[in-house]
Structure formats: structure tokens, C-alpha cells
Amino acid sequence: MAAFVSGLGLGRGSDGKLQCNRIRSGLVSMVAPSVPDLVRDVKQLRGFHEFFTKASGSWNAERNYHYMEDEDEEASTESSRMTFDVERLGNNDKREVIEIYDKLLDEEGVASCEGFRVSFKTMMENQGLKKSFTNLVFIPERSENNVLSGMYLRDFAYEERRPVPGSFKFNAEERKLILKTEYTKVVSVDSIQLANSDTRIRQIINYKRPEDPDEELSNVMLAGFGVETRVQGGNRFVD
């Protein structure tokens, strides 16, 4: 972990906690011991917590995936039906995820983060049944132009079953959360928009990761679109 921390430029204060307030390369480069004063009382933070309150529970999803043509594969499409359960994480569970990345937050910082566990079962049209789960923690860092941003951490990522840090942006007015994750070969940009308390709109775009980190994302490998509805009356798509 020491090499990972050093690579991000993290430093510790006299109390041993990680300290900073800078953003670099689209990711939060360091984590402050508590949420900065900048975002303590803004409406974006209130909307952020409300979003996750409404995201909890059981959901059904129908998605369509478009795989783009490349030198190895022809273009194709695939549909899926999914049922997933979202549970809020308590402070101890959030802390466990945070510490995987060798990061420390004080009690106020942990309480101000959002965290949840997602367990899902997906029936893919061509690939059959898939099951997975992950624990996620969102650490708000700054608020600017009506957008709250920061980093999110997972114990296991989707594309690669290992801890992979990512960044997020949340627009309270649009009730829209955008997640960006840089994997080894792919950069995934995932958006979740709350249309109402029982309906979410989902978009997933995977780009080929450019060799130059400053290069604009342009080579689309996959585009997915879907509608997610809250489970009503025990009617689960996949059980």
C-alpha cells in the first residue's frame, strides 16, 4: 500500500491521518481527515445524501448493450434483465473499504461519506446468468458550479475483480451521479439519473484507455442503456 499512497502523492499529518485538498488527473489525489468546510452545508451535499436514501432497496433493470466493431470483433448487441439489492453501509463497513486503500478519515469524515453494498443477479441474453456484489464508498471533496465531486472506492470493481479507485460527480438539480473508473485497458463512464423515487435511467460507456492520460476519451468499445424500476410486490426479474 505504501507504493500506492506514494504514487498518489498522499501525505500524513502529525496525527497520522492523510491530508490534502487537491484534485489531479480527474481523481482526488489525497483525502482530507474530514469533509472540507467547502461542502459541509451546501445543498449539493443534502441532495447527495437524499439521492442515496432513495437509491436503497431492490430494483429491476432492463438494459441493451452495443458492442462496437474493432479489429478483433464484429459489432453486436445484447440485452439483459437484472435484479439488484442496495443496502446502506454503516460507518464501520465504510471504514473497512476506505482502509483497503490505506486511507484514514476521522469519525466526522466517515459519517459524511456515503456507502452501500450492491448485490445483483443478471441474466444476459448471450452469456447467461451472472452474479456479483461490491461495497462502495463515496468521499465528497469539493463543490463547484452546482456539482459535488470526489472519489469513490470499492472493495471489488466490475471490470476487474480487485479494488480500483474512481471519481464521481453529482448534480443535485439533475439528480444525476456520474462515475468514472480507469481500468487497465478500459475507462468506464457510468451515469445514474433519478427520474423519480421509483425510476432510474442508466447509461454506461466503455472507452479504450488511451496511452496518454491527457488524451481525450474517444474510442468507444461499449455503450449500454437501461431503465431501472423499484421492485413492487416481490416481482423480481431474476431471483
CSV table of C-alpha atoms in Angstrom, one decimal:
chain,number,residue,atom,x,y,z
A,1,MET,CA,0.0,0.0,0.0
A,2,ALA,CA,2.9,2.4,0.7
A,3,ALA,CA,3.8,2.5,-3.0
A,4,PHE,CA,0.1,3.2,-3.9
A,5,VAL,CA,-0.1,6.1,-1.4
A,6,SER,CA,3.2,7.5,-2.6
A,7,GLY,CA,2.1,7.3,-6.3
A,8,LEU,CA,-1.0,9.4,-5.4
A,9,GLY,CA,1.2,11.9,-3.6
A,10,LEU,CA,-0.5,11.3,-0.3
A,11,GLY,CA,1.0,12.6,2.9
A,12,ARG,CA,0.3,12.3,6.6
A,13,GLY,CA,-0.1,15.0,9.2
A,14,SER,CA,1.3,14.9,12.7
A,15,ASP,CA,-1.8,12.9,13.8
A,16,GLY,CA,-1.1,10.2,11.2
A,17,LYS,CA,-4.1,11.0,9.1
A,18,LEU,CA,-3.9,11.6,5.4
A,19,GLN,CA,-4.3,15.3,4.5
A,20,CYS,CA,-4.9,17.3,1.3
A,21,ASN,CA,-7.3,19.2,-0.8
A,22,ARG,CA,-6.0,18.9,-4.3
A,23,ILE,CA,-7.6,17.2,-7.4
A,24,ARG,CA,-5.3,15.7,-10.0
A,25,SER,CA,-5.9,13.9,-13.3
A,26,GLY,CA,-9.7,13.7,-12.7
A,27,LEU,CA,-9.2,11.8,-9.4
A,28,VAL,CA,-8.9,13.1,-5.9
A,29,SER,CA,-5.2,12.8,-5.2
A,30,MET,CA,-5.4,12.9,-1.5
A,31,VAL,CA,-8.1,12.6,1.2
A,32,ALA,CA,-8.6,15.1,4.0
A,33,PRO,CA,-9.2,13.8,7.5
A,34,SER,CA,-12.7,15.2,7.4
A,35,VAL,CA,-15.0,16.6,4.6
A,36,PRO,CA,-13.8,20.1,3.7
A,37,ASP,CA,-15.7,23.1,5.0
A,38,LEU,CA,-16.4,24.0,1.4
A,39,VAL,CA,-19.1,21.3,1.1
A,40,ARG,CA,-20.4,21.0,4.7
A,41,ASP,CA,-23.6,23.0,4.3
A,42,VAL,CA,-24.3,23.3,0.6
A,43,LYS,CA,-27.5,22.0,-1.0
A,44,GLN,CA,-25.5,19.6,-3.2
A,45,LEU,CA,-24.4,17.7,-0.1
A,46,ARG,CA,-28.0,17.4,1.1
A,47,GLY,CA,-29.1,16.3,-2.3
A,48,PHE,CA,-26.3,13.8,-2.4
A,49,HIS,CA,-27.4,12.1,0.8
A,50,GLU,CA,-31.1,12.2,-0.4
A,51,PHE,CA,-30.1,10.5,-3.6
A,52,PHE,CA,-28.6,7.6,-1.8
A,53,THR,CA,-31.5,7.3,0.5
A,54,LYS,CA,-33.8,6.9,-2.5
A,55,ALA,CA,-31.4,4.5,-4.2
A,56,SER,CA,-31.7,2.0,-1.4
A,57,GLY,CA,-33.9,-1.1,-1.8
A,58,SER,CA,-34.5,-3.6,-4.5
A,59,TRP,CA,-34.5,-2.8,-8.2
A,60,ASN,CA,-35.3,-4.4,-11.5
A,61,ALA,CA,-33.4,-3.3,-14.6
A,62,GLU,CA,-33.6,-3.9,-18.4
A,63,ARG,CA,-30.6,-2.9,-20.4
A,64,ASN,CA,-29.4,-3.0,-24.0
A,65,TYR,CA,-25.6,-3.2,-24.7
A,66,HIS,CA,-24.0,-2.2,-28.0
A,67,TYR,CA,-20.5,-3.7,-28.6
A,68,MET,CA,-18.6,-1.7,-31.2
A,69,GLU,CA,-16.7,-3.2,-34.0
A,70,ASP,CA,-13.0,-3.4,-33.6
A,71,GLU,CA,-10.1,-5.3,-35.2
A,72,ASP,CA,-10.9,-8.5,-33.4
A,73,GLU,CA,-14.7,-8.4,-33.1
A,74,GLU,CA,-17.7,-7.6,-35.2
A,75,ALA,CA,-20.3,-5.1,-33.9
A,76,SER,CA,-23.1,-6.8,-31.8
A,77,THR,CA,-25.9,-6.2,-29.4
A,78,GLU,CA,-27.1,-7.9,-26.3
A,79,SER,CA,-30.0,-7.4,-23.9
A,80,SER,CA,-30.2,-8.2,-20.2
A,81,ARG,CA,-32.6,-8.3,-17.3
A,82,MET,CA,-31.3,-7.8,-13.8
A,83,THR,CA,-32.4,-7.6,-10.2
A,84,PHE,CA,-30.2,-5.9,-7.6
A,85,ASP,CA,-30.4,-5.0,-4.0
A,86,VAL,CA,-28.9,-1.8,-2.5
A,87,GLU,CA,-28.1,-1.6,1.2
A,88,ARG,CA,-26.6,1.4,3.0
A,89,LEU,CA,-23.3,0.8,4.8
A,90,GLY,CA,-22.7,1.7,8.4
A,91,ASN,CA,-19.6,3.6,9.5
A,92,ASN,CA,-17.6,0.5,10.4
A,93,ASP,CA,-18.3,-1.1,7.0
A,94,LYS,CA,-17.4,2.2,5.2
A,95,ARG,CA,-14.2,2.4,7.1
A,96,GLU,CA,-13.2,-1.1,6.1
A,97,VAL,CA,-13.5,-0.2,2.4
A,98,ILE,CA,-11.6,3.1,2.9
A,99,GLU,CA,-8.7,1.3,4.7
A,100,ILE,CA,-8.2,-1.1,1.7
A,101,TYR,CA,-6.7,2.0,0.0
A,102,ASP,CA,-4.6,2.8,3.1
A,103,LYS,CA,-6.7,6.0,3.7
A,104,LEU,CA,-7.8,7.3,7.0
A,105,LEU,CA,-10.7,9.6,7.8
A,106,ASP,CA,-11.8,10.8,11.2
A,107,GLU,CA,-15.3,9.9,12.5
A,108,GLU,CA,-16.9,13.0,11.0
A,109,GLY,CA,-15.3,12.3,7.7
A,110,VAL,CA,-16.6,8.7,7.6
A,111,ALA,CA,-20.1,9.8,8.7
A,112,SER,CA,-20.2,12.3,5.9
A,113,CYS,CA,-19.3,9.8,3.2
A,114,GLU,CA,-22.0,7.6,1.5
A,115,GLY,CA,-21.6,3.9,1.2
A,116,PHE,CA,-23.6,1.0,0.1
A,117,ARG,CA,-23.5,-2.7,-0.8
A,118,VAL,CA,-24.9,-3.8,-4.2
A,119,SER,CA,-25.7,-7.4,-4.8
A,120,PHE,CA,-27.0,-8.3,-8.2
A,121,LYS,CA,-28.1,-11.2,-10.4
A,122,THR,CA,-28.1,-10.6,-14.2
A,123,MET,CA,-29.5,-12.8,-17.0
A,124,MET,CA,-27.6,-11.9,-20.1
A,125,GLU,CA,-29.1,-12.7,-23.5
A,126,ASN,CA,-25.9,-14.4,-24.8
A,127,GLN,CA,-23.8,-15.0,-21.6
A,128,GLY,CA,-26.4,-16.5,-19.3
A,129,LEU,CA,-26.7,-15.8,-15.5
A,130,LYS,CA,-24.1,-13.7,-13.7
A,131,LYS,CA,-23.9,-13.0,-10.0
A,132,SER,CA,-21.8,-10.4,-8.2
A,133,PHE,CA,-21.6,-7.9,-5.4
A,134,THR,CA,-19.5,-4.9,-4.4
A,135,ASN,CA,-19.2,-2.5,-1.5
A,136,LEU,CA,-18.7,1.2,-2.4
A,137,VAL,CA,-17.9,4.3,-0.5
A,138,PHE,CA,-18.2,7.9,-1.9
A,139,ILE,CA,-16.0,10.6,-0.4
A,140,PRO,CA,-17.1,14.1,-1.3
A,141,GLU,CA,-14.3,16.5,-1.8
A,142,ARG,CA,-15.4,19.8,-3.4
A,143,SER,CA,-18.4,21.7,-4.7
A,144,GLU,CA,-18.2,23.9,-7.8
A,145,ASN,CA,-20.8,25.2,-10.2
A,146,ASN,CA,-23.7,23.1,-8.7
A,147,VAL,CA,-21.6,19.9,-8.9
A,148,LEU,CA,-20.3,17.9,-6.0
A,149,SER,CA,-17.3,15.8,-6.8
A,150,GLY,CA,-14.8,13.5,-5.1
A,151,MET,CA,-13.6,9.9,-5.3
A,152,TYR,CA,-15.3,6.6,-4.8
A,153,LEU,CA,-13.7,3.4,-3.6
A,154,ARG,CA,-14.8,-0.3,-4.0
A,155,ASP,CA,-13.6,-3.5,-2.5
A,156,PHE,CA,-14.1,-5.2,-5.9
A,157,ALA,CA,-14.7,-3.5,-9.2
A,158,TYR,CA,-16.9,-4.8,-12.0
A,159,GLU,CA,-14.5,-5.0,-15.0
A,160,GLU,CA,-11.6,-6.3,-12.8
A,161,ARG,CA,-12.2,-8.1,-9.6
A,162,ARG,CA,-9.9,-6.1,-7.5
A,163,PRO,CA,-10.0,-2.8,-5.7
A,164,VAL,CA,-10.0,0.1,-8.2
A,165,PRO,CA,-10.4,3.7,-7.2
A,166,GLY,CA,-12.6,6.0,-9.3
A,167,SER,CA,-14.0,9.6,-9.3
A,168,PHE,CA,-17.6,10.8,-9.2
A,169,LYS,CA,-19.6,13.9,-10.0
A,170,PHE,CA,-23.1,14.6,-8.6
A,171,ASN,CA,-25.5,17.2,-9.8
A,172,ALA,CA,-28.2,17.8,-7.2
A,173,GLU,CA,-30.5,19.7,-9.5
A,174,GLU,CA,-30.5,16.9,-12.2
A,175,ARG,CA,-30.3,14.2,-9.5
A,176,LYS,CA,-27.6,12.6,-11.6
A,177,LEU,CA,-24.5,10.7,-10.5
A,178,ILE,CA,-21.6,10.1,-12.9
A,179,LEU,CA,-18.9,7.6,-12.1
A,180,LYS,CA,-15.5,7.3,-13.9
A,181,THR,CA,-13.2,4.4,-13.4
A,182,GLU,CA,-9.9,3.8,-15.1
A,183,TYR,CA,-9.2,0.1,-15.5
A,184,THR,CA,-6.1,-1.4,-17.1
A,185,LYS,CA,-7.5,-1.4,-20.7
A,186,VAL,CA,-10.8,0.4,-20.4
A,187,VAL,CA,-12.1,3.7,-19.0
A,188,SER,CA,-15.8,3.3,-17.8
A,189,VAL,CA,-18.1,6.2,-17.5
A,190,ASP,CA,-21.4,5.3,-15.8
A,191,SER,CA,-24.3,7.7,-15.2
A,192,ILE,CA,-27.3,7.1,-12.9
A,193,GLN,CA,-30.2,9.6,-13.1
A,194,LEU,CA,-33.1,9.5,-10.6
A,195,ALA,CA,-36.2,10.3,-12.7
A,196,ASN,CA,-38.4,9.8,-9.7
A,197,SER,CA,-38.4,7.8,-6.4
A,198,ASP,CA,-39.1,4.6,-8.3
A,199,THR,CA,-37.3,5.0,-11.7
A,200,ARG,CA,-33.7,5.5,-12.6
A,201,ILE,CA,-32.1,6.0,-16.0
A,202,ARG,CA,-28.8,4.3,-16.6
A,203,GLN,CA,-26.1,4.9,-19.2
A,204,ILE,CA,-22.8,3.0,-19.5
A,205,ILE,CA,-20.0,3.9,-21.9
A,206,ASN,CA,-16.7,2.0,-22.0
A,207,TYR,CA,-13.8,3.7,-23.8
A,208,LYS,CA,-10.5,2.1,-24.8
A,209,ARG,CA,-8.0,3.5,-22.4
A,210,PRO,CA,-5.6,5.9,-24.2
A,211,GLU,CA,-1.9,5.5,-23.6
A,212,ASP,CA,-1.6,9.2,-22.9
A,213,PRO,CA,-3.6,10.0,-19.8
A,214,ASP,CA,-4.2,13.6,-21.1
A,215,GLU,CA,-5.7,12.3,-24.3
A,216,GLU,CA,-9.5,12.8,-24.7
A,217,LEU,CA,-11.6,9.7,-24.5
A,218,SER,CA,-12.9,8.9,-27.9
A,219,ASN,CA,-12.6,5.2,-28.8
A,220,VAL,CA,-16.0,3.7,-27.7
A,221,MET,CA,-15.9,0.0,-27.1
A,222,LEU,CA,-19.3,-0.5,-25.5
A,223,ALA,CA,-22.5,1.6,-24.9
A,224,GLY,CA,-25.2,0.4,-22.6
A,225,PHE,CA,-28.6,2.0,-21.9
A,226,GLY,CA,-31.3,0.9,-19.4
A,227,VAL,CA,-34.2,1.7,-17.2
A,228,GLU,CA,-34.3,0.6,-13.6
A,229,THR,CA,-37.5,0.4,-11.6
A,230,ARG,CA,-38.1,-0.3,-7.9
A,231,VAL,CA,-39.3,-3.8,-7.2
A,232,GLN,CA,-43.0,-3.8,-6.4
A,233,GLY,CA,-44.9,-6.6,-4.7
A,234,GLY,CA,-42.0,-9.0,-4.8
A,235,ASN,CA,-41.9,-9.1,-8.6
A,236,ARG,CA,-38.2,-9.7,-9.2
A,237,PHE,CA,-36.9,-10.2,-12.7
A,238,VAL,CA,-34.1,-12.5,-11.6
A,239,ASP,CA,-34.2,-14.4,-8.3
